[in-house]
Amino acid sequence: MEGDDLVSKSLPLFLLPQKLILSSLNSALYKYTMESFEGIYFDLSKLSGKARLAESGLGWKPSGGGDTFTLDREQIAQAQWSRAAKGYELKIFSRSSGVSQFDGFQQDDYDRVSKAMKVWYGVNLDQKEHALRGWNWGKAEFGRSELSFNVQNRPAFEIPYTEIANTNLAGRNEVAVDFLPSAEIDDTNEENGTTTGKKGKKTKRRLGGGKDQLVEARFYIPGTVAKKEKKEEDDVKKEDGEEADAEEEEDEADGEEANAANTWYEMLIDKAEIGDVAGDTFASFLDILHLTPRGRFDLDMYEKSFRLRGKTYDYKIQYDAIKKFFLLPKPDDVHTLITIGLDPPLRQGQTRYPFVVMQFKREDDIELDLNMSAEELQEKYQDKLQEHYTGPMYIVLTHLFRGLAGKKVISPSKDFVSRHGQSGIKCSIKANEGHLYCMDKSFMFVPKPATYVAFDNVSLVTMSRVGGAVSASRTFDITVALKQGGEHQFSNINREEQQPLYDFLKAKSIKVRNEMAEESKLLEAALKDQALSDSDDEVVPGGAPRGSADEDSEEADEDFQEGSESDPEEEYNSDVQGDSDAGGSDAEMADAGGDDGGDDDDGDEEVSEVAKPPPKKKAKTAK
């Protein structure tokens, strides 16, 4: 017994030196204390750098200078070696920060990397061969840090969970996966592939090597799967075979079949932690009507972000993504719109929404107590937030956004009031009806497509009416030309809003061109010319034309003055029509026309004018 106690007591003392001796032997056998590799690209960095593997961990430094990436040896959980775009890739699975990829190794570097991983980190370097058949049908497997799409048990591609921004059901058997956009980077770190978080922690968001970036992938998942809840009794073997069979049949009958796409969608949300937000919810608003994107969403507000939860889509939006915040009263005196400008915008499939438009009834009141301690409220949000709110919902929500996001609330300009005393005027962009609001520094059209136009970018505003008579038109259009090129057209504006809008644009020193006024002037001038022309063609009751035609009639009277004695006979004697005097008078008229030496056309007009009165006089005597 004493010998056994002696062995048991001395055993730990013997093992510890042995482990140290083995570690020293391994280090002695492995003669290098550091392995360095040039021309290595970290994740999707634009520039290469130097990768170093040491006993304390690994690191990467860009060749052009900038932030470095380091990973402690205790964080290295797994390592893989495979072919990649620039040569061979070393993929590191860390215990906390996801997946790190180092591309650009040579094939001969495998032995050095493998020995370093084994000796220093106690990790085997697994070789992976990718599927190169190009098939789009395979099996999606959920790993610890990434989603792998395998074809014939070989990975075709992998998607790290940290790169997934959102996912939604695009159809009955289709799941859409949205990827994070390119991260905003500093000038000092623009060429590198790393980003630094707000608290100095390295984030795993990659930067695309070019302007084009993959933003969405869709998976088609047909069929159904059995959805059963496992029980502890299922692991116990039944002594009676008949009873076991009967229970299995009952389990199959009770088991519900679920859509495979829905099950896969829920697993992805759980693995990628989509919608999970650190911290408690400060406030929640249920069933808010959204005009853009269309639908009803629940809104949860957190310390650094807010979340929109709908039946199909779920968004987590950082407060830093809010660029504009508008509070717009609708001209119906019933609703108020809250419009939030986002960069990057929300995405639903191929559709991008740079603005979120919410609609509230002004009469809807709410009582709200913030889920925040008094100490936290006093320390972080002094004079910005209140512990208790009572009032219209849109006012409470606006106050919370202003306090948490720190954004200025933009309201319509007081310098513009419509004909009916409202801040917005009804108009349309193409076939989409909405309202145009005049701010102090911009135009804002809502709800769809939500359009923001800053006055600094406006070169000219043209008021016009396309098609139809200008004087009879009840509406007009405005075209806003931009300095960088392009234009925005707002159509079907009530004619009564023309003067208030014109006065507002002039007060803002914006160049305005009123084509309607120019067309009105041209129309008035044309009407004046037409009136003068009509007065020239008008005939007096006595048969003599007005204006310059009187002179022609007087000349005609002089021509007939020599045969004035026969005039009564021509007028009252019907037998005179067959006399030769009529032919003489025609000859005299022809001579008079030839003696004048004037224009032939003028002479013909005189003849026709003088020849018309006699039939009228005969008609008069017939009465």
Coordinates of C-alpha atoms in Angstrom, one line a residue:
M1 CA 0.0 0.0 0.0
E2 CA 2.8 2.3 0.9
G3 CA 4.4 1.6 -2.5
D4 CA 1.1 2.3 -4.3
D5 CA 0.7 5.6 -2.5
L6 CA 4.3 6.5 -3.4
V7 CA 3.6 5.7 -7.0
S8 CA 0.3 7.6 -7.0
K9 CA 1.9 10.6 -5.4
S10 CA 5.0 10.6 -7.6
L11 CA 3.1 10.0 -10.9
P12 CA 2.0 13.6 -11.5
L13 CA 5.5 14.8 -10.8
F14 CA 6.8 12.3 -13.3
L15 CA 4.3 13.2 -16.0
L16 CA 4.8 16.9 -15.9
P17 CA 8.5 16.8 -16.6
Q18 CA 7.9 14.2 -19.3
K19 CA 5.5 16.5 -21.1
L20 CA 8.0 19.3 -20.9
I21 CA 10.7 17.0 -22.1
L22 CA 8.6 15.9 -25.1
S23 CA 7.7 19.4 -25.9
S24 CA 11.3 20.4 -25.8
L25 CA 12.2 17.5 -28.0
N26 CA 9.6 18.4 -30.5
S27 CA 10.8 22.0 -30.5
A28 CA 14.4 20.8 -30.9
L29 CA 13.5 18.5 -33.7
Y30 CA 11.6 21.3 -35.4
K31 CA 14.5 23.7 -35.8
Y32 CA 12.4 26.7 -36.9
T33 CA 10.9 29.1 -34.3
M34 CA 8.9 30.9 -36.9
E35 CA 7.5 30.2 -40.4
S36 CA 7.1 33.1 -42.8
F37 CA 5.3 33.1 -46.2
E38 CA 5.3 36.0 -48.7
G39 CA 2.5 36.9 -51.1
I40 CA -0.4 35.7 -49.0
Y41 CA -3.9 37.2 -49.3
F42 CA -6.0 37.3 -46.2
D43 CA -9.7 36.6 -46.9
L44 CA -10.4 38.8 -50.0
S45 CA -7.9 41.5 -49.5
K46 CA -6.8 43.5 -52.5
L47 CA -3.1 43.5 -51.6
S48 CA -0.9 40.6 -50.5
G49 CA 1.1 40.5 -47.3
K50 CA 3.2 38.3 -45.1
A51 CA 1.8 35.4 -43.1
R52 CA 3.7 34.2 -40.0
L53 CA 3.2 31.1 -37.9
A54 CA 4.9 31.1 -34.5
E55 CA 4.5 29.1 -31.3
S56 CA 2.3 31.8 -29.8
G57 CA -0.1 32.0 -32.7
L58 CA -0.3 33.2 -36.3
G59 CA -0.6 36.6 -37.9
W60 CA -0.8 38.4 -41.2
K61 CA 0.5 41.9 -42.1
P62 CA -0.2 43.7 -45.4
S63 CA 2.8 44.6 -47.5
G64 CA 1.5 48.1 -48.1
G65 CA 1.1 48.9 -44.4
G66 CA -2.1 48.9 -42.3
D67 CA -3.8 46.9 -39.7
T68 CA -2.6 43.4 -39.0
F69 CA -4.5 40.3 -38.2
T70 CA -3.5 38.0 -35.3
L71 CA -4.9 34.8 -33.8
D72 CA -3.8 33.3 -30.6
R73 CA -2.9 29.6 -30.5
E74 CA -5.6 28.8 -28.1
Q75 CA -8.3 30.0 -30.6
I76 CA -7.2 27.6 -33.4
A77 CA -9.6 24.7 -33.4
Q78 CA -9.2 23.3 -36.9
A79 CA -7.2 23.8 -40.1
Q80 CA -7.7 22.8 -43.7
W81 CA -5.6 22.8 -46.9
S82 CA -7.1 23.0 -50.4
R83 CA -6.7 24.5 -53.8
A84 CA -7.9 28.1 -54.2
A85 CA -7.9 31.0 -56.6
K86 CA -4.3 32.1 -56.1
G87 CA -2.7 28.8 -55.4
Y88 CA -3.3 26.9 -52.2
E89 CA -5.4 28.1 -49.3
L90 CA -5.0 27.6 -45.5
K91 CA -8.3 27.8 -43.8
I92 CA -8.4 28.3 -40.0
F93 CA -11.5 27.6 -37.9
S94 CA -11.2 29.6 -34.7
R95 CA -13.2 29.0 -31.6
S96 CA -14.7 32.5 -31.4
S97 CA -14.2 34.6 -34.6
G98 CA -15.4 32.2 -37.3
V99 CA -13.3 31.3 -40.4
S100 CA -10.1 32.9 -41.6
Q101 CA -8.7 32.2 -45.1
F102 CA -5.1 32.7 -46.3
D103 CA -4.7 32.3 -50.0
G104 CA -1.5 32.3 -52.1
F105 CA 0.5 29.4 -50.7
Q106 CA 2.6 27.1 -52.9
Q107 CA 2.2 23.4 -53.1
D108 CA 5.7 22.9 -51.5
D109 CA 4.6 24.9 -48.4
Y110 CA 2.3 22.1 -47.2
D111 CA 5.0 20.3 -45.2
R112 CA 6.1 23.4 -43.4
V113 CA 2.5 24.5 -42.6
S114 CA 1.5 21.0 -41.5
K115 CA 4.5 20.6 -39.1
A116 CA 3.9 24.1 -37.6
M117 CA 0.2 23.3 -37.0
K118 CA 1.0 19.9 -35.5
V119 CA 3.9 21.0 -33.3
W120 CA 2.8 24.4 -32.1
Y121 CA -1.0 24.2 -32.1
G122 CA -1.7 20.5 -31.8
V123 CA -3.9 20.6 -34.9
N124 CA -3.8 18.3 -37.9
L125 CA -3.9 20.0 -41.3
D126 CA -6.6 18.2 -43.3
Q127 CA -6.5 18.2 -47.1
K128 CA -9.8 19.0 -48.8
E129 CA -10.5 18.5 -52.5
H130 CA -13.3 20.7 -54.0
A131 CA -15.9 19.4 -56.4
L132 CA -15.1 20.6 -59.9
R133 CA -17.9 19.1 -61.9
G134 CA -20.0 22.3 -61.8
W135 CA -23.1 20.6 -60.6
N136 CA -25.8 22.7 -58.9
W137 CA -27.4 19.7 -57.2
G138 CA -25.9 18.5 -54.0
K139 CA -26.3 18.4 -50.2
A140 CA -26.0 21.4 -47.9
E141 CA -24.4 20.7 -44.6
F142 CA -24.4 22.9 -41.5
G143 CA -20.9 23.0 -40.0
R144 CA -19.7 24.7 -36.9
S145 CA -18.7 27.9 -38.6
E146 CA -19.9 27.7 -42.2
L147 CA -22.5 26.2 -44.5
S148 CA -21.0 23.8 -47.0
F149 CA -22.6 22.8 -50.3
N150 CA -21.2 19.3 -51.2
V151 CA -21.3 17.5 -54.5
Q152 CA -20.4 13.8 -54.3
N153 CA -19.1 14.3 -50.7
R154 CA -16.8 17.1 -51.9
P155 CA -17.3 20.8 -51.1
A156 CA -18.3 22.9 -54.1
F157 CA -18.3 26.1 -52.0
E158 CA -18.6 27.3 -48.4
I159 CA -20.5 30.2 -46.9
P160 CA -19.3 31.4 -43.5
Y161 CA -22.1 32.2 -41.1
T162 CA -20.5 35.6 -40.4
E163 CA -21.1 36.6 -44.1
I164 CA -24.9 36.0 -44.0
A165 CA -26.9 39.1 -43.4
N166 CA -30.4 37.7 -43.8
T167 CA -32.5 34.9 -45.1
N168 CA -36.1 34.5 -46.1
L169 CA -38.5 32.1 -47.8
A170 CA -38.6 33.2 -51.5
G171 CA -41.1 30.5 -52.4
R172 CA -42.7 27.3 -51.3
N173 CA -39.4 25.3 -51.8
E174 CA -36.9 28.1 -52.2
V175 CA -34.8 29.9 -49.6
A176 CA -32.9 33.1 -50.3
V177 CA -29.7 33.9 -48.5
D178 CA -28.5 37.6 -48.4
F179 CA -24.9 38.4 -47.9
L180 CA -23.4 41.3 -46.1
P181 CA -22.4 44.2 -48.2
S182 CA -18.8 45.5 -48.4
A183 CA -17.8 47.0 -45.1
E184 CA -17.0 50.7 -44.8
I185 CA -13.2 51.0 -44.3
D186 CA -10.8 53.7 -43.3
D187 CA -8.3 55.3 -45.6
T188 CA -5.4 53.6 -43.7
N189 CA -7.1 50.2 -44.1
E190 CA -8.7 50.6 -47.6
E191 CA -6.3 48.2 -49.4
N192 CA -6.4 45.5 -46.7
G193 CA -8.9 42.8 -46.1
T194 CA -9.6 43.5 -42.5
T195 CA -12.0 45.8 -40.7
T196 CA -11.9 47.0 -37.2
G197 CA -14.9 47.1 -35.0
K198 CA -16.0 50.0 -32.8
K199 CA -14.4 48.6 -29.8
G200 CA -11.1 47.7 -31.6
K201 CA -12.1 44.1 -32.2
K202 CA -11.4 42.6 -35.6
T203 CA -14.5 41.7 -37.4
K204 CA -14.8 39.0 -39.9
R205 CA -16.6 40.9 -42.6
R206 CA -14.7 40.6 -45.9
L207 CA -14.1 43.3 -48.5
G208 CA -14.8 42.5 -52.1
G209 CA -11.8 42.6 -54.4
G210 CA -13.8 44.5 -57.0
K211 CA -16.9 46.6 -57.4
D212 CA -19.0 43.6 -58.2
Q213 CA -20.1 41.6 -55.3
L214 CA -22.3 38.5 -54.7
V215 CA -25.3 39.7 -52.7
E216 CA -27.7 36.7 -52.8
A217 CA -27.9 33.0 -53.3
R218 CA -31.0 30.9 -53.6
F219 CA -31.4 27.2 -52.6
Y220 CA -34.2 25.0 -54.0
I221 CA -35.2 22.4 -51.4
P222 CA -38.0 20.1 -52.4
G223 CA -40.0 17.6 -50.5
T224 CA -41.0 17.2 -46.9
V225 CA -39.4 15.9 -43.7
A226 CA -40.8 14.2 -40.7
K227 CA -40.9 16.5 -37.7
K228 CA -40.8 14.5 -34.4
E229 CA -39.9 15.3 -30.9
K230 CA -37.4 12.9 -29.4
K231 CA -38.3 11.5 -26.0
E232 CA -36.2 9.8 -23.4
E233 CA -38.4 6.7 -23.6
D234 CA -37.4 6.2 -27.3
D235 CA -34.0 5.1 -26.1
V236 CA -35.3 2.4 -23.9
K237 CA -35.9 -1.0 -25.5
K238 CA -39.3 -2.5 -25.2
E239 CA -39.6 -6.0 -23.8
D240 CA -42.8 -6.6 -25.6
G241 CA -42.4 -6.5 -29.4
E242 CA -46.0 -6.0 -30.2
E243 CA -46.3 -3.0 -27.8
A244 CA -43.2 -1.5 -29.4
D245 CA -44.7 -1.8 -32.9
A246 CA -47.9 -0.3 -31.8
E247 CA -46.2 2.7 -30.3
E248 CA -44.1 3.2 -33.4
E249 CA -47.2 3.3 -35.5
E250 CA -48.7 5.9 -33.1
D251 CA -45.5 7.9 -33.3
E252 CA -45.6 7.9 -37.1
A253 CA -49.3 8.9 -37.0
D254 CA -48.6 11.7 -34.5
G255 CA -45.4 12.9 -36.3
E256 CA -46.1 16.0 -38.5
E257 CA -44.6 16.4 -41.9
A258 CA -42.9 19.7 -42.4
N259 CA -41.8 21.4 -45.5
A260 CA -38.1 20.7 -46.1
A261 CA -37.5 24.3 -47.1
N262 CA -39.0 25.6 -43.9
T263 CA -37.0 23.3 -41.8
W264 CA -33.8 24.2 -43.6
Y265 CA -34.6 27.9 -43.3
E266 CA -35.1 27.6 -39.5
M267 CA -31.8 25.7 -39.1
L268 CA -30.0 28.4 -41.0
I269 CA -31.5 31.1 -38.8
D270 CA -30.4 29.2 -35.8
K271 CA -26.8 28.5 -37.0
A272 CA -26.2 32.0 -38.5
E273 CA -27.8 33.7 -35.5
I274 CA -29.9 35.9 -37.8
G275 CA -32.0 38.3 -35.8
D276 CA -30.2 37.7 -32.6
V277 CA -29.2 41.0 -31.0
A278 CA -27.0 41.5 -28.1
G279 CA -28.6 43.3 -25.2
D280 CA -32.2 43.8 -24.0
T281 CA -35.0 45.3 -26.0
F282 CA -35.6 48.9 -25.0
A283 CA -39.0 49.3 -26.7
S284 CA -41.2 47.4 -29.0
F285 CA -44.0 48.5 -31.4
L286 CA -46.3 45.9 -32.9
D287 CA -47.9 45.6 -36.3
I288 CA -46.7 48.9 -37.8
L289 CA -47.9 49.5 -41.4
H290 CA -45.0 50.0 -43.8
L291 CA -45.7 51.5 -47.3
T292 CA -42.1 50.8 -48.4
P293 CA -41.4 47.9 -48.3
R294 CA -45.1 47.0 -48.3
G295 CA -46.3 45.0 -45.3
R296 CA -46.7 45.0 -41.5
F297 CA -43.7 44.7 -39.3
D298 CA -43.0 44.6 -35.6
L299 CA -40.3 47.0 -34.6
D300 CA -37.8 46.3 -31.7
M301 CA -35.3 48.9 -30.6
Y302 CA -32.0 48.0 -29.1
E303 CA -28.9 49.9 -28.0
K304 CA -27.1 49.9 -31.3
S305 CA -29.7 48.7 -33.8
F306 CA -33.4 48.1 -34.4
R307 CA -35.1 45.1 -35.9
L308 CA -38.1 44.8 -38.3
R309 CA -39.9 41.4 -37.9
G310 CA -42.4 40.4 -40.5
K311 CA -44.0 37.2 -41.6
T312 CA -41.6 36.6 -44.4
Y313 CA -38.7 39.0 -43.9
D314 CA -36.6 39.9 -40.9
Y315 CA -34.2 42.8 -40.8
K316 CA -31.6 43.9 -38.3
I317 CA -30.5 47.5 -39.1
Q318 CA -27.7 49.4 -37.4
Y319 CA -28.4 52.9 -36.3
D320 CA -25.2 53.9 -38.1
A321 CA -27.0 52.9 -41.4
I322 CA -29.6 55.7 -40.9
K323 CA -28.6 58.7 -43.1
K324 CA -31.9 60.7 -43.1
F325 CA -34.9 60.8 -40.9
F326 CA -38.1 62.6 -42.1
L327 CA -41.4 63.3 -40.3
L328 CA -43.9 64.1 -43.0
P329 CA -47.6 65.0 -42.2
K330 CA -49.9 63.5 -44.9
P331 CA -52.3 66.0 -46.6
D332 CA -55.3 64.0 -45.5
D333 CA -55.1 65.3 -41.9
V334 CA -55.3 61.7 -40.7
H335 CA -51.9 60.1 -41.1
T336 CA -48.3 60.9 -40.6
L337 CA -45.4 59.3 -42.4
I338 CA -42.0 58.4 -40.9
T339 CA -39.4 58.0 -43.6
I340 CA -35.9 56.6 -42.8
G341 CA -33.1 56.8 -45.4
L342 CA -30.7 53.8 -45.2
D343 CA -27.2 53.2 -46.6
P344 CA -26.8 50.3 -47.3
P345 CA -30.4 49.9 -48.4
L346 CA -32.7 47.0 -47.5
R347 CA -33.0 44.2 -50.0
Q348 CA -35.8 41.9 -50.9
G349 CA -34.5 39.7 -53.7
Q350 CA -33.4 41.9 -56.5
T351 CA -35.3 45.0 -55.1
R352 CA -33.4 47.6 -53.1
Y353 CA -35.2 49.9 -50.7
P354 CA -33.0 52.9 -49.7
F355 CA -36.0 54.3 -47.7
V356 CA -38.3 52.8 -45.2
V357 CA -41.7 54.5 -45.1
M358 CA -44.0 53.9 -42.1
Q359 CA -47.5 55.2 -41.8
F360 CA -49.2 56.1 -38.5
K361 CA -52.7 57.4 -37.5
R362 CA -52.4 60.6 -35.7
E363 CA -55.0 59.6 -33.2
D364 CA -53.3 56.4 -32.1
D365 CA -51.8 57.0 -28.7
I366 CA -49.4 54.8 -26.7
E367 CA -48.0 54.6 -23.2
L368 CA -44.5 53.2 -23.0
D369 CA -42.0 52.5 -20.3
L370 CA -38.4 52.0 -21.5
N371 CA -36.8 48.8 -20.5
M372 CA -33.8 50.6 -19.1
S373 CA -32.5 51.2 -15.7
A374 CA -32.5 54.7 -14.3
E375 CA -28.7 54.6 -13.9
E376 CA -28.2 53.6 -17.5
L377 CA -30.7 56.2 -18.7
Q378 CA -28.9 58.9 -16.7
E379 CA -25.4 58.0 -17.8
K380 CA -25.8 57.2 -21.5
Y381 CA -28.9 59.1 -22.6
Q382 CA -29.1 62.1 -20.4
D383 CA -31.6 64.7 -21.8
K384 CA -32.1 62.4 -24.8
L385 CA -34.6 59.8 -23.6
Q386 CA -37.3 59.7 -21.0
E387 CA -38.2 56.9 -18.7
H388 CA -41.9 57.1 -19.5
Y389 CA -43.7 58.2 -22.7
T390 CA -47.4 59.1 -23.3
G391 CA -48.7 60.5 -26.6
P392 CA -49.2 59.7 -30.3
M393 CA -47.2 56.7 -31.4
Y394 CA -45.4 58.5 -34.2
I395 CA -44.2 61.2 -31.8
V396 CA -42.9 58.6 -29.3
L397 CA -41.1 56.6 -32.0
T398 CA -39.5 59.8 -33.5
H399 CA -38.2 60.8 -30.0
L400 CA -36.7 57.3 -29.5
F401 CA -35.0 57.3 -32.9
R402 CA -33.6 60.8 -32.2
G403 CA -32.2 59.7 -28.9
L404 CA -30.8 56.3 -29.8
A405 CA -29.6 57.0 -33.4
G406 CA -28.7 60.7 -32.8
K407 CA -30.1 61.8 -36.1
K408 CA -31.8 65.1 -36.8
V409 CA -35.5 65.0 -37.6
I410 CA -36.3 66.7 -40.9
S411 CA -39.7 68.3 -41.3
P412 CA -41.3 70.2 -44.3
S413 CA -40.2 73.7 -44.8
K414 CA -42.4 76.5 -43.2
D415 CA -41.8 78.6 -46.3
F416 CA -44.0 76.4 -48.4
V417 CA -47.8 76.0 -47.9
S418 CA -50.0 74.5 -50.5
R419 CA -53.2 76.1 -51.8
H420 CA -55.1 74.1 -49.3
G421 CA -52.8 74.8 -46.4
Q422 CA -50.9 71.5 -46.4
S423 CA -47.2 70.7 -46.5
G424 CA -47.4 68.2 -49.3
I425 CA -48.8 68.3 -52.8
K426 CA -50.3 65.4 -54.6
C427 CA -48.4 64.3 -57.8
S428 CA -47.0 61.1 -59.4
I429 CA -43.8 59.6 -60.7
K430 CA -44.8 57.8 -63.9
A431 CA -47.8 55.6 -62.8
N432 CA -47.0 55.8 -59.0
E433 CA -49.1 58.4 -57.1
G434 CA -47.7 60.0 -54.0
H435 CA -46.9 63.3 -52.3
L436 CA -44.1 65.8 -52.9
Y437 CA -42.7 67.6 -49.9
C438 CA -40.6 70.7 -50.0
M439 CA -37.9 70.8 -47.3
D440 CA -35.6 73.6 -46.6
K441 CA -32.8 71.9 -48.5
S442 CA -34.4 69.2 -50.6
F443 CA -37.4 67.6 -52.2
M444 CA -38.9 64.4 -50.9
F445 CA -41.4 62.2 -52.7
V446 CA -43.1 59.3 -50.9
P447 CA -44.1 56.6 -50.7
K448 CA -43.1 54.7 -53.8
P449 CA -40.6 55.1 -55.2
A450 CA -39.3 57.2 -52.4
T451 CA -37.2 59.9 -54.0
Y452 CA -34.8 62.4 -52.4
V453 CA -33.5 65.3 -54.3
A454 CA -31.1 67.8 -52.6
F455 CA -31.3 71.4 -53.8
D456 CA -27.5 71.5 -54.1
N457 CA -27.7 69.0 -56.9
V458 CA -30.5 70.8 -58.8
S459 CA -29.5 72.9 -61.9
L460 CA -32.9 73.8 -63.2
V461 CA -36.6 73.2 -62.5
T462 CA -39.0 73.4 -65.5
M463 CA -42.7 73.8 -65.2
S464 CA -44.6 72.5 -68.2
R465 CA -47.5 70.5 -69.3
V466 CA -47.0 67.7 -71.8
G467 CA -49.9 67.3 -74.2
G468 CA -53.3 68.9 -74.2
A469 CA -54.3 72.6 -74.4
V470 CA -52.4 74.7 -71.9
S471 CA -55.3 77.0 -71.2
A472 CA -57.7 74.1 -70.5
S473 CA -55.4 72.0 -68.5
R474 CA -56.0 71.5 -64.8
T475 CA -52.6 70.0 -64.0
F476 CA -48.9 70.6 -64.8
D477 CA -45.6 68.8 -64.5
I478 CA -42.2 69.9 -63.1
T479 CA -38.9 68.4 -64.3
V480 CA -36.0 68.7 -61.9
A481 CA -32.7 68.6 -63.9
L482 CA -29.6 67.5 -61.9
K483 CA -26.1 69.0 -62.1
Q484 CA -24.5 65.6 -62.6
G485 CA -26.9 64.7 -65.3
G486 CA -30.3 63.0 -65.3
E487 CA -33.7 64.4 -64.1
H488 CA -36.7 63.6 -62.0
Q489 CA -40.2 64.4 -63.3
F490 CA -43.2 64.9 -61.0
S491 CA -46.5 64.9 -63.0
N492 CA -50.2 65.7 -62.5
I493 CA -49.8 68.5 -60.0
N494 CA -52.9 70.6 -59.4
R495 CA -52.7 73.9 -61.3
E496 CA -53.5 75.8 -58.1
E497 CA -50.1 74.8 -56.7
Q498 CA -48.2 76.4 -59.5
Q499 CA -47.8 79.9 -57.9
P500 CA -46.9 78.7 -54.3
L501 CA -44.4 76.3 -55.7
Y502 CA -42.9 78.9 -58.0
D503 CA -42.6 81.4 -55.2
F504 CA -40.9 78.8 -52.9
L505 CA -38.3 77.9 -55.6
K506 CA -37.5 81.5 -56.2
A507 CA -37.1 82.1 -52.5
K508 CA -34.6 79.2 -52.4
S509 CA -32.6 80.7 -55.3
I510 CA -33.3 77.8 -57.6
K511 CA -33.4 78.5 -61.3
V512 CA -37.0 78.1 -62.6
R513 CA -38.2 78.0 -66.2
N514 CA -42.0 78.4 -66.6
E515 CA -42.8 77.0 -70.0
M516 CA -46.5 77.4 -69.3
A517 CA -46.1 81.2 -69.0
E518 CA -44.1 81.3 -72.2
E519 CA -46.7 79.2 -74.0
S520 CA -49.4 81.4 -72.7
K521 CA -47.7 84.5 -74.1
L522 CA -47.3 82.9 -77.4
L523 CA -50.9 81.8 -77.4
E524 CA -52.1 85.3 -76.6
A525 CA -50.0 86.7 -79.4
A526 CA -51.4 84.1 -81.8
L527 CA -55.0 84.9 -80.7
K528 CA -54.4 88.6 -81.3
D529 CA -53.1 87.9 -84.8
Q530 CA -56.1 85.7 -85.5
A531 CA -58.4 88.4 -84.3
L532 CA -56.8 90.9 -86.7
S533 CA -57.0 88.5 -89.5
D534 CA -60.7 87.8 -88.8
S535 CA -61.4 91.5 -88.7
D536 CA -59.8 91.9 -92.2
D537 CA -62.0 89.2 -93.7
E538 CA -65.3 90.5 -92.2
V539 CA -67.9 92.0 -94.7
V540 CA -70.1 95.0 -93.9
P541 CA -73.9 94.7 -94.3
G542 CA -73.9 96.9 -97.4
G543 CA -71.6 94.6 -99.3
A544 CA -68.5 96.7 -99.1
P545 CA -65.5 95.2 -97.3
R546 CA -63.8 97.0 -94.4
G547 CA -60.3 98.2 -93.9
S548 CA -58.0 98.3 -97.0
A549 CA -60.7 96.7 -99.1
D550 CA -62.7 100.0 -99.1
E551 CA -60.1 101.6 -101.3
D552 CA -60.6 98.8 -103.8
S553 CA -64.3 99.3 -103.7
E554 CA -63.9 103.1 -104.4
E555 CA -61.7 102.4 -107.4
A556 CA -64.4 100.0 -108.7
D557 CA -67.0 102.9 -108.2
E558 CA -64.8 105.1 -110.3
D559 CA -64.7 102.5 -113.1
F560 CA -68.5 102.3 -113.1
Q561 CA -69.0 106.1 -112.9
E562 CA -69.0 106.6 -116.7
G563 CA -71.8 104.2 -117.2
S564 CA -73.8 105.4 -114.2
E565 CA -76.8 106.5 -116.4
S566 CA -77.4 102.8 -117.3
D567 CA -77.1 101.7 -113.7
P568 CA -80.8 102.0 -112.9
E569 CA -81.6 100.0 -116.0
E570 CA -79.2 97.3 -115.0
E571 CA -80.6 97.2 -111.5
Y572 CA -84.3 97.2 -112.2
N573 CA -84.7 96.0 -115.7
S574 CA -84.3 92.3 -116.0
D575 CA -84.1 92.5 -119.9
V576 CA -80.8 94.3 -119.6
Q577 CA -78.9 91.0 -118.9
G578 CA -78.9 90.1 -122.6
D579 CA -77.7 93.6 -123.8
S580 CA -74.2 94.2 -125.1
D581 CA -73.7 96.9 -122.4
A582 CA -72.9 94.1 -119.9
G583 CA -70.1 92.9 -122.1
G584 CA -68.8 96.5 -122.3
S585 CA -68.7 96.9 -118.6
D586 CA -66.7 93.7 -118.4
A587 CA -64.3 95.0 -120.9
E588 CA -64.0 98.2 -119.0
M589 CA -63.2 96.3 -115.8
A590 CA -60.6 94.3 -117.7
D591 CA -59.1 97.5 -119.0
A592 CA -59.1 99.1 -115.6
G593 CA -57.3 96.1 -114.3
G594 CA -54.8 96.3 -117.1
D595 CA -54.2 100.0 -116.8
D596 CA -53.5 99.7 -113.0
G597 CA -50.6 97.4 -113.9
G598 CA -51.1 95.8 -110.5
D599 CA -51.0 92.3 -109.4
D600 CA -53.2 89.8 -111.2
D601 CA -54.3 88.3 -108.0
D602 CA -55.4 91.6 -106.6
G603 CA -57.4 92.3 -109.7
D604 CA -59.2 89.0 -109.6
E605 CA -60.1 89.6 -105.9
E606 CA -61.5 93.0 -106.9
V607 CA -63.6 91.5 -109.7
S608 CA -65.0 88.8 -107.5
E609 CA -65.8 91.3 -104.7
V610 CA -67.6 93.7 -107.1
A611 CA -69.5 91.0 -108.9
K612 CA -71.1 89.7 -105.8
P613 CA -73.4 92.7 -104.9
P614 CA -75.9 92.5 -107.9
P615 CA -77.3 89.1 -107.0
K616 CA -77.9 90.3 -103.4
K617 CA -79.8 93.3 -104.7
K618 CA -81.9 91.1 -106.9
A619 CA -82.7 88.9 -104.0
K620 CA -83.7 92.0 -102.1
T621 CA -86.2 93.2 -104.8
A622 CA -87.6 89.7 -104.9
K623 CA -88.7 90.0 -101.3

